[in-house]
XYZ file of C-alpha atoms in Angstrom:
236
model
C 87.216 75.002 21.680
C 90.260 76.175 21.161
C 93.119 74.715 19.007
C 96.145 73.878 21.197
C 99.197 75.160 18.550
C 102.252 76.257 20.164
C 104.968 77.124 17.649
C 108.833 76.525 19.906
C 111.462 78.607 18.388
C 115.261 76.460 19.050
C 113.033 73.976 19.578
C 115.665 71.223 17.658
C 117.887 70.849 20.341
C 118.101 72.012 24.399
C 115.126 73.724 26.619
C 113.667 74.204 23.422
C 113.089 70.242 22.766
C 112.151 69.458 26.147
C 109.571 72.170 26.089
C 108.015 70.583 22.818
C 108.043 67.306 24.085
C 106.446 67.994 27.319
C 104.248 70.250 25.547
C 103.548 67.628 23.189
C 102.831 65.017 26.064
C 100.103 67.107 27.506
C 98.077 67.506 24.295
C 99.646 70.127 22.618
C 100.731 70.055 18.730
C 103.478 71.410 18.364
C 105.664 73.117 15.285
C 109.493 73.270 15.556
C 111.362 76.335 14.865
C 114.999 75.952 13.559
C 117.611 76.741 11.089
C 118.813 73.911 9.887
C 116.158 71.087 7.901
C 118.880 68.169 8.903
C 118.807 69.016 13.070
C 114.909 70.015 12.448
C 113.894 66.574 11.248
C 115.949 64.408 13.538
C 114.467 66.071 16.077
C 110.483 65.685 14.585
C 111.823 62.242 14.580
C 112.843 62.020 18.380
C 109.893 63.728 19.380
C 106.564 61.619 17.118
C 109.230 58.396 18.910
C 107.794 59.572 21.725
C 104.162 60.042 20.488
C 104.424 63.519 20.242
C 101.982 65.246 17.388
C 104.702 67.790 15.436
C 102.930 69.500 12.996
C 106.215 70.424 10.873
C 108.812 73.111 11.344
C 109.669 76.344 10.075
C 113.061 77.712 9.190
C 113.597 80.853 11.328
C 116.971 82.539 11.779
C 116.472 85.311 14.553
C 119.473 87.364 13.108
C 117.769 87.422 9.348
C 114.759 90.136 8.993
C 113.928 88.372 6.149
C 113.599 84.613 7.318
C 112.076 86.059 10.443
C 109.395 87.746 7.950
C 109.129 84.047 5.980
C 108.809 82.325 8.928
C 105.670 84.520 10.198
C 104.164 84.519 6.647
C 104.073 80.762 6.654
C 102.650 80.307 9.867
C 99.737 82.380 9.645
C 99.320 80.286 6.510
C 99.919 76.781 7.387
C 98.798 76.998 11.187
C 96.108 79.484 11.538
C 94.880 78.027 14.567
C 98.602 79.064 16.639
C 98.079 79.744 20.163
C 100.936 79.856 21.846
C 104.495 81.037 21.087
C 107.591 80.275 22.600
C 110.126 82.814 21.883
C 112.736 80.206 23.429
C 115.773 80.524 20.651
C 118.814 82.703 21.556
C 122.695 83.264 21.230
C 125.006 82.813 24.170
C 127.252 85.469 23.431
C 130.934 85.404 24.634
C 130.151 84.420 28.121
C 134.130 83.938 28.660
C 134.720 87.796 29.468
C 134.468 90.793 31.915
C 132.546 93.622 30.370
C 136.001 95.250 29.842
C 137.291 93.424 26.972
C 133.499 92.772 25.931
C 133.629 93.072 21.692
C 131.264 95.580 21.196
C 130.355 92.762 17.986
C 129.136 90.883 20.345
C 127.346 92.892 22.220
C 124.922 94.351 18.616
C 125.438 90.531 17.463
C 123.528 88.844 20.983
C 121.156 92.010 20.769
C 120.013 91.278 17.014
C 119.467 87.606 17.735
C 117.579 87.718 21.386
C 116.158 91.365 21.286
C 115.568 92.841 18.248
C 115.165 89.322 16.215
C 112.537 87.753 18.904
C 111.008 91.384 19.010
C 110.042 91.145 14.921
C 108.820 87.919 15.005
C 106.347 88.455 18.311
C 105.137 91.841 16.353
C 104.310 89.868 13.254
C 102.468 87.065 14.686
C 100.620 89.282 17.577
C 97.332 89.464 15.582
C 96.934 86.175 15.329
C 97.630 85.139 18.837
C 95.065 88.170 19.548
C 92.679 86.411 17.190
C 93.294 83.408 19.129
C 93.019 85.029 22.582
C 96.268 83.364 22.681
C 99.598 83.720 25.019
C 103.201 84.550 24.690
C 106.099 82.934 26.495
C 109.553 84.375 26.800
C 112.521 81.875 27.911
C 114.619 84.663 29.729
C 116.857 85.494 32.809
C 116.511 87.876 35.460
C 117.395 91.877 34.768
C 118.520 91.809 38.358
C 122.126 90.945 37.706
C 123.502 88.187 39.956
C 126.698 88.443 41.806
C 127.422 84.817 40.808
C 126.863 84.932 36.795
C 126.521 87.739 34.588
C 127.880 87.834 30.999
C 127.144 90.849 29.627
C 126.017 90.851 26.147
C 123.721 87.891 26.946
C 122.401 89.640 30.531
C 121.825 92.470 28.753
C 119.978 91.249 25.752
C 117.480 89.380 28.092
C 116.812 92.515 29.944
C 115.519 93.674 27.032
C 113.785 90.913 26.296
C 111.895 91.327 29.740
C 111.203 94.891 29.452
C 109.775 94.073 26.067
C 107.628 91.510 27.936
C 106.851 94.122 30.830
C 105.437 97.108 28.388
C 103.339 94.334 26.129
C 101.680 93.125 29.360
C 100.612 96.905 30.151
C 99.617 97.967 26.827
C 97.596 94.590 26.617
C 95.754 95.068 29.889
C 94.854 98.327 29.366
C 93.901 98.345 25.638
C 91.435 94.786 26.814
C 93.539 92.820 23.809
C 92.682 89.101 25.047
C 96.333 88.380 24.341
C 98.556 87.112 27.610
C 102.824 87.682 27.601
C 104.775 86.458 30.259
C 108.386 85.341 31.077
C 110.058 82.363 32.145
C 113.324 81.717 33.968
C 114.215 77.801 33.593
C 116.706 78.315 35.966
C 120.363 76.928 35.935
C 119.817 73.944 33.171
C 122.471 71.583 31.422
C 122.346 72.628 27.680
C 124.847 73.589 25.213
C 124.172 77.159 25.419
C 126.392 76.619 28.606
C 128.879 74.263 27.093
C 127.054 71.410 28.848
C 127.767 72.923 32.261
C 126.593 70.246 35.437
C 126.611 72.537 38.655
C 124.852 72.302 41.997
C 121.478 73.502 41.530
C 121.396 72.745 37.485
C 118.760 70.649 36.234
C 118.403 68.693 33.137
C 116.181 69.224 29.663
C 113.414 66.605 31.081
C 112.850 68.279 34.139
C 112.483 72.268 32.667
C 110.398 70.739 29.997
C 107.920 69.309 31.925
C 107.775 71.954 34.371
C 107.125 74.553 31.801
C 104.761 72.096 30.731
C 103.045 72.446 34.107
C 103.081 76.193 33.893
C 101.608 76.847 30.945
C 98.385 74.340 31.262
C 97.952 75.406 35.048
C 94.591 77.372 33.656
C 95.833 80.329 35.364
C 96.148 84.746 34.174
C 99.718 85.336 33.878
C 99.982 88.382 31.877
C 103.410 90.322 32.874
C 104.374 87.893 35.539
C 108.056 86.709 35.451
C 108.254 83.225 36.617
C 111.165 81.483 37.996
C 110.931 78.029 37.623
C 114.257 76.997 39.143
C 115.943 80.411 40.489
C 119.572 80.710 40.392
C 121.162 79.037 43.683
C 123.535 80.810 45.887
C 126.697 79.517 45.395
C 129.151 78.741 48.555
């Protein structure tokens, strides 16, 4: 049978820690991804409180080639049975601007962190996820830009992200890798990526945990989908 390892990068604070508590509510041992040991083991804490099984954590910064390197060295070490990862951790970006007096810094500084720095650590630990016939999950946003919210340097970094997610899925299907990448929209959620932002249609931690808890041990095939779990809410 086999092992149920998901590795949750962010995972010390936000969607992040709801998804490994939810995760680690329906069976699933999980190992935290963070940058800093202090918020990492305050949050192992929290989460074996609530009878969680964390497995450790592993100190990842998505900006750093090098940690990002580390990180996959150890966990093909330490955790050989890893079956799913959660490329959850990100950067907001300056979400306080029009695309006009957008720092082009900030545009090659959100990039490194959600494109390029998830990108490295999915190539490194793709053969053993394949040797798992294991699965990928992206926390993302839509490419279709909405009307109502659209910072640029993140927007654009997640598009990425999802096309990265979109040519995997293809090259997987049609090479027969038994490896499965998909994406997954929370939705509008209360974190402090968003300074903490409570709007109509925004849902807390708890509940986008525990439905991407749902999602992922639903049993079904959802290489290349993009799933919305909450979509973004017309505003009046």
């Amino acid at each position: 049978m086999k092992e149920k390892i998901a590795f949750v990068t962010g995972a010390n604070k936000g969607i992040g820690f709801g998804i490994a508590k939810h995760l680690g509510q329906s069976g699933w041992q999980v190992i935290i991804g963070a940058r800093d040991e202090q918020r990492a083991e305050k949050a192992i804490s929290e989460l074996k409180s609530a009878g969680i099984d964390v497995l450790g954590w592993v100190n990842i910064e998505l900006r750093d080639l090098a940690s990002i390197e580390q990180a996959a060295k150890e966990i093909q070490k330490k955790y050989a049975g890893l079956s799913l990862l959660v490329n959850n951790a990100g950067i907001p970006g300056d979400m306080s601007v029009d695309t006009e007096h957008t720092e082009l810094s900030d545009i090659k500084e959100t990039l490194d962190v959600n494109f390029v720095g998830t990108f490295v650590l999915t190539k490194a630990l793709i053969p053993l996820l394949t040797k798992n016939e294991g699965r990928i999950a992206n926390v993302t946003v839509p490419s279709e830009i909405s009307p109502y919210w659209h910072p640029l340097a993140y927007v654009a970094s997640k598009a990425a992200q999802n096309a990265m997610m979109g040519v995997m899925a293809i090259e997987l299907q049609q090479a027969g890798t038994p490896l499965e990448v998909f994406s997954i929209h929370p939705g509008p959620t209360t974190t402090d990526l968003n300074g903490n932002m409570t709007l109509p249609g925004f849902h807390d931690i708890e509940t986008v945990g525990e439905k991407f808890a749902e999602l992922i041990n639903d049993g079904q095939n959802h290489q290349g989908e993009f799933i919305e779990l909450y979509p973004i809410v017309k505003e009046d």
